[in-house]
CSV table of C-alpha atoms and ligand atoms in Angstrom, one decimal:
chain,number,residue,atom,x,y,z
A,640,MET,CA,46.2,115.7,153.4
A,641,LYS,CA,49.1,118.0,152.6
A,642,LYS,CA,48.3,120.6,150.0
A,643,GLN,CA,50.9,122.4,147.9
A,644,ARG,CA,51.1,124.4,144.7
A,645,LEU,CA,52.1,122.2,141.8
A,646,ASP,CA,55.0,124.5,140.6
A,647,ARG,CA,56.4,124.6,144.2
A,648,PHE,CA,56.2,120.8,144.5
A,649,ILE,CA,58.0,120.2,141.2
A,650,SER,CA,60.6,122.8,142.0
A,651,ASN,CA,61.3,121.5,145.5
A,652,GLN,CA,61.3,117.8,144.9
A,653,LEU,CA,63.3,118.0,141.6
A,654,ASN,CA,65.5,120.9,142.6
A,655,LEU,CA,64.4,122.9,139.5
A,656,PRO,CA,64.2,126.7,139.6
A,657,ARG,CA,60.6,127.8,140.2
A,658,SER,CA,60.6,129.5,136.7
A,659,MET,CA,61.6,126.3,135.0
A,660,SER,CA,59.1,124.3,137.0
A,661,LYS,CA,56.3,126.7,135.7
A,662,THR,CA,57.5,126.5,132.1
A,663,GLN,CA,57.5,122.7,132.2
A,664,ILE,CA,54.0,122.6,133.7
A,665,HIS,CA,52.8,125.0,131.0
A,666,ARG,CA,54.3,122.7,128.4
A,667,GLY,CA,52.3,119.7,129.7
A,668,LYS,CA,55.2,117.8,131.1
A,669,VAL,CA,53.5,117.1,134.5
A,670,THR,CA,50.6,114.8,135.2
A,671,VAL,CA,48.6,114.5,138.4
A,672,ASP,CA,46.7,111.3,138.8
A,673,GLY,CA,47.1,110.7,135.1
A,674,ILE,CA,45.8,114.1,133.9
A,675,VAL,CA,48.0,116.8,132.4
A,676,LEU,CA,47.8,119.9,134.5
A,677,ARG,CA,49.1,123.1,132.8
A,678,ASP,CA,48.3,125.6,135.5
A,679,PRO,CA,51.4,126.0,137.8
A,680,SER,CA,49.1,127.4,140.6
A,681,SER,CA,47.1,124.2,140.7
A,682,ILE,CA,46.8,122.9,144.3
A,683,ILE,CA,47.7,119.2,144.7
A,684,ASP,CA,47.6,116.8,147.7
A,685,VAL,CA,51.2,115.6,147.9
A,686,ASP,CA,50.2,112.6,150.1
A,687,ALA,CA,47.3,111.3,148.1
A,688,GLN,CA,48.0,112.2,144.5
A,689,THR,CA,50.4,110.6,142.0
A,690,ILE,CA,52.6,113.1,140.2
A,691,PHE,CA,54.7,112.3,137.1
A,692,TYR,CA,57.2,114.6,135.5
A,693,LYS,CA,58.3,113.6,131.9
A,694,ASN,CA,56.8,110.1,132.6
A,695,GLU,CA,58.8,109.6,135.8
A,696,LYS,CA,57.1,109.4,139.2
A,697,VAL,CA,58.0,112.3,141.5
A,698,ASN,CA,58.3,111.0,145.1
A,699,TYR,CA,57.5,113.3,147.9
A,700,ASN,CA,60.0,113.9,150.7
A,701,GLU,CA,59.1,116.6,153.1
A,702,PHE,CA,62.6,117.0,154.3
A,703,VAL,CA,66.1,115.9,153.3
A,704,TYR,CA,68.9,114.8,155.6
A,705,ILE,CA,72.5,114.9,154.2
A,706,LEU,CA,75.6,113.7,155.9
A,707,MET,CA,78.8,115.4,154.8
A,708,ASN,CA,82.4,114.8,155.6
A,709,LYS,CA,83.3,118.4,156.1
A,710,PRO,CA,86.7,119.4,154.8
A,711,LYS,CA,89.0,122.0,156.4
A,712,GLY,CA,88.7,125.6,155.2
A,713,VAL,CA,84.9,125.5,154.6
A,714,LEU,CA,82.4,127.5,156.7
A,715,SER,CA,79.5,125.8,158.4
A,716,ALA,CA,77.1,128.4,157.1
A,717,THR,CA,74.5,128.8,154.5
A,718,GLU,CA,76.2,131.6,152.6
A,719,ASP,CA,79.2,133.9,152.8
A,720,LYS,CA,80.3,136.8,150.6
A,721,SER,CA,83.8,135.5,150.0
A,722,LYS,CA,84.3,132.1,151.6
A,723,LYS,CA,83.1,128.7,150.5
A,724,THR,CA,80.3,127.2,152.7
A,725,VAL,CA,79.2,123.6,153.2
A,726,ILE,CA,76.1,124.4,151.2
A,727,ASP,CA,78.3,125.3,148.2
A,728,LEU,CA,79.7,121.7,148.3
A,729,ILE,CA,76.4,119.9,148.1
A,730,PRO,CA,76.0,118.1,144.8
A,731,GLN,CA,73.3,119.4,142.5
A,732,ASN,CA,71.2,116.3,142.8
A,733,LEU,CA,70.9,116.7,146.6
A,734,LYS,CA,70.4,120.5,146.6
A,735,ARG,CA,67.1,122.1,147.5
A,736,ASN,CA,65.9,125.4,149.0
A,737,GLY,CA,66.2,126.0,152.7
A,738,LEU,CA,69.2,123.7,153.5
A,739,PHE,CA,71.3,124.6,156.5
A,740,PRO,CA,74.0,122.8,158.6
A,741,VAL,CA,72.8,121.3,161.9
A,742,GLY,CA,75.1,123.1,164.4
A,743,ARG,CA,78.5,124.4,163.5
A,744,LEU,CA,81.9,122.9,163.1
A,745,ASP,CA,84.8,125.5,163.0
A,746,LYS,CA,86.4,126.3,159.7
A,747,ASP,CA,89.4,124.1,160.5
A,748,THR,CA,87.3,121.2,161.9
A,749,THR,CA,86.6,118.2,159.7
A,750,GLY,CA,84.1,115.3,159.9
A,751,LEU,CA,80.5,114.5,160.4
A,752,LEU,CA,78.1,117.3,159.6
A,753,ILE,CA,74.4,116.9,159.0
A,754,ILE,CA,72.7,119.3,156.6
A,755,THR,CA,68.9,119.5,156.4
A,756,ASP,CA,65.9,121.7,155.8
A,757,ASP,CA,64.1,120.3,158.9
A,758,GLY,CA,64.2,122.9,161.7
A,759,ASP,CA,62.6,120.7,164.4
A,760,PHE,CA,65.1,117.9,163.7
A,761,ALA,CA,68.0,120.3,164.0
A,762,HIS,CA,66.7,121.7,167.3
A,763,LYS,CA,66.5,118.1,168.7
A,764,CYS,CA,70.0,117.4,167.6
A,765,ILE,CA,71.6,120.5,169.0
A,766,HIS,CA,69.7,121.4,172.2
A,767,PRO,CA,71.7,120.5,175.3
A,768,SER,CA,68.5,119.3,177.0
A,769,LYS,CA,68.2,116.5,174.5
A,770,ASN,CA,71.6,115.0,175.5
A,771,ILE,CA,72.7,113.9,172.1
A,772,SER,CA,76.3,112.9,172.3
A,773,LYS,CA,78.9,114.2,169.8
A,774,THR,CA,82.2,112.5,169.6
A,775,TYR,CA,85.4,114.1,168.4
A,776,ILE,CA,89.0,113.1,167.9
A,777,ALA,CA,91.5,115.9,168.8
A,778,LYS,CA,95.2,116.1,168.2
A,779,LEU,CA,96.8,118.3,170.9
A,780,ASP,CA,100.0,120.3,171.1
A,781,GLY,CA,100.9,118.7,174.4
A,782,ALA,CA,100.4,115.7,176.6
A,783,LEU,CA,97.1,114.6,178.1
A,784,SER,CA,96.8,113.5,181.7
A,785,ASN,CA,94.5,111.4,183.9
A,786,ASP,CA,93.7,114.4,185.9
A,787,MET,CA,92.1,115.9,182.8
A,788,VAL,CA,90.0,112.8,182.4
A,789,ILE,CA,88.6,113.4,185.9
A,790,GLU,CA,88.1,117.1,185.3
A,791,PHE,CA,86.2,116.5,182.0
A,792,ALA,CA,83.9,114.0,183.8
A,793,LYS,CA,83.2,116.6,186.5
A,794,GLY,CA,82.4,119.3,184.0
A,795,VAL,CA,85.1,121.7,182.8
A,796,VAL,CA,84.8,125.4,183.9
A,797,LEU,CA,85.9,127.5,180.9
A,798,ALA,CA,88.0,130.6,181.2
A,799,ASP,CA,84.9,132.9,181.1
A,800,LYS,CA,83.4,130.8,184.0
A,801,THR,CA,80.9,129.0,181.7
A,802,VAL,CA,80.3,125.5,183.2
A,803,CYS,CA,80.3,122.6,180.7
A,804,LYS,CA,78.3,119.5,181.2
A,805,PRO,CA,80.2,116.4,182.2
A,806,ALA,CA,82.2,115.0,179.2
A,807,VAL,CA,84.0,111.8,178.5
A,808,LEU,CA,87.7,112.1,177.7
A,809,GLY,CA,89.6,109.1,176.5
A,810,ILE,CA,93.4,109.1,176.0
A,811,ILE,CA,94.2,107.4,172.7
A,812,GLU,CA,97.8,108.5,172.5
A,813,GLU,CA,99.9,110.9,174.6
A,814,ASN,CA,98.5,113.8,172.5
A,815,VAL,CA,95.4,112.3,170.9
A,816,ALA,CA,92.1,112.3,172.6
A,817,LYS,CA,88.6,111.1,172.0
A,818,ILE,CA,86.0,113.4,173.6
A,819,THR,CA,82.3,113.0,173.9
A,820,ILE,CA,80.1,116.0,174.8
A,821,THR,CA,76.4,116.5,174.8
A,822,GLU,CA,76.3,120.2,174.1
A,823,GLY,CA,77.8,122.5,171.5
A,824,LYS,CA,79.1,125.7,172.9
A,825,TYR,CA,81.1,128.0,170.7
A,826,HIS,CA,84.6,126.5,170.2
A,827,GLN,CA,83.8,124.2,173.1
A,828,ILE,CA,86.4,121.5,172.6
A,829,LYS,CA,89.2,124.0,172.0
A,830,ARG,CA,88.2,126.1,175.0
A,831,MET,CA,87.9,123.0,177.2
A,832,PHE,CA,91.5,122.0,176.4
A,833,GLY,CA,92.6,125.6,176.7
A,834,VAL,CA,91.7,125.5,180.4
A,835,PHE,CA,94.5,122.9,180.7
A,836,GLY,CA,97.0,124.9,178.6
A,837,LEU,CA,96.6,122.7,175.6
A,838,GLY,CA,96.0,123.8,172.0
A,839,VAL,CA,94.0,121.7,169.5
A,840,GLU,CA,96.0,121.1,166.3
A,841,GLU,CA,93.4,119.0,164.6
A,842,LEU,CA,89.8,118.3,165.3
A,843,LYS,CA,87.5,115.8,163.6
A,844,ARG,CA,83.9,114.9,164.5
A,845,GLU,CA,83.4,111.1,164.3
A,846,SER,CA,79.8,110.6,165.4
A,847,ILE,CA,76.5,112.1,166.6
A,848,GLY,CA,74.7,109.6,168.8
A,849,ALA,CA,75.4,106.2,167.2
A,850,LEU,CA,75.6,107.7,163.7
A,851,ARG,CA,79.2,107.5,162.6
A,852,LEU,CA,81.1,109.2,159.8
A,853,PRO,CA,81.5,106.5,157.1
A,854,LYS,CA,85.1,105.5,156.7
A,855,ASP,CA,85.0,105.6,152.9
A,856,LEU,CA,83.5,109.0,152.6
A,857,ASP,CA,86.1,111.5,151.3
A,858,PHE,CA,86.3,115.1,152.4
A,859,GLY,CA,83.5,117.2,150.9
A,860,GLU,CA,81.5,114.1,149.9
A,861,CYS,CA,77.8,113.7,150.9
A,862,ILE,CA,75.4,110.9,151.4
A,863,LEU,CA,71.6,110.9,151.9
A,864,LEU,CA,70.5,109.6,155.3
A,865,ASN,CA,67.5,107.3,155.6
A,866,GLY,CA,65.2,106.7,158.5
A,867,GLU,CA,67.4,104.0,159.9
A,868,ASP,CA,70.4,106.2,159.9
A,869,LEU,CA,68.5,109.0,161.6
A,870,GLY,CA,67.3,106.6,164.3
A,871,LYS,CA,70.9,106.0,165.3
A,872,ILE,CA,71.2,109.7,166.4
A,873,TRP,CA,68.8,109.2,169.2
A,874,LYS,CA,70.4,106.0,170.5
B,1288,LIG,N1,84.5,122.3,169.4
B,1288,LIG,C1,85.3,123.1,168.8
B,1288,LIG,O1,86.1,123.7,169.5
B,1288,LIG,N2,85.2,123.3,167.5
B,1288,LIG,C2,84.4,122.6,166.7
B,1288,LIG,O2,84.4,122.7,165.5
B,1288,LIG,C3,83.5,121.7,167.4
B,1288,LIG,C4,83.6,121.5,168.7
């Protein structure tokens, strides 16, 4: 049994402002188990009762999970006074209160970013103890070497003496690498390459666990993730 105020339920599930949700309920647009309820403060059981808004069933999703192909120039933040954030890019039909990005990609990093309102899920994705792998493609301003592959596998020691967990470095081209890490320290990939005197010119996240960035998703576009997609993260 999961109880919730009717106006909150309508507002959250349909992404309507709370004031509009109240007005619509007053106007008799909402039924609960076939009965029109006009009191926005009515308490409903979202698991057991059937709610219709304007004759259409309102499904209950406790949390939402959105995959975005983050473009360059956008902040991985919920809000900012002057700059665009990833939350600003979410289409109206997917927006709801409390959304935040799971971890941060730098402003100039592109690729797979999950946005949710589920704090426990985000913690599981990000916390280094959970060992969730994150794979990036990096274009560097110099040549990679096999020694670096060995050093990444041992665990790179950053300039400030922070020790990184072992990482997998694959050389795709002389100056293009595929890197898999299981943590997310601030500017981690850039700082790891910095130890070897290399600068990162472009960085893109390709996957989290076995969940990959869809090839046909344009920059700034979003898709909703289902249970099967989410399961791939833990593989
Ligand atoms: N590492 C970085 O340096 N930047 C990112 O955006 C992600 C990982």
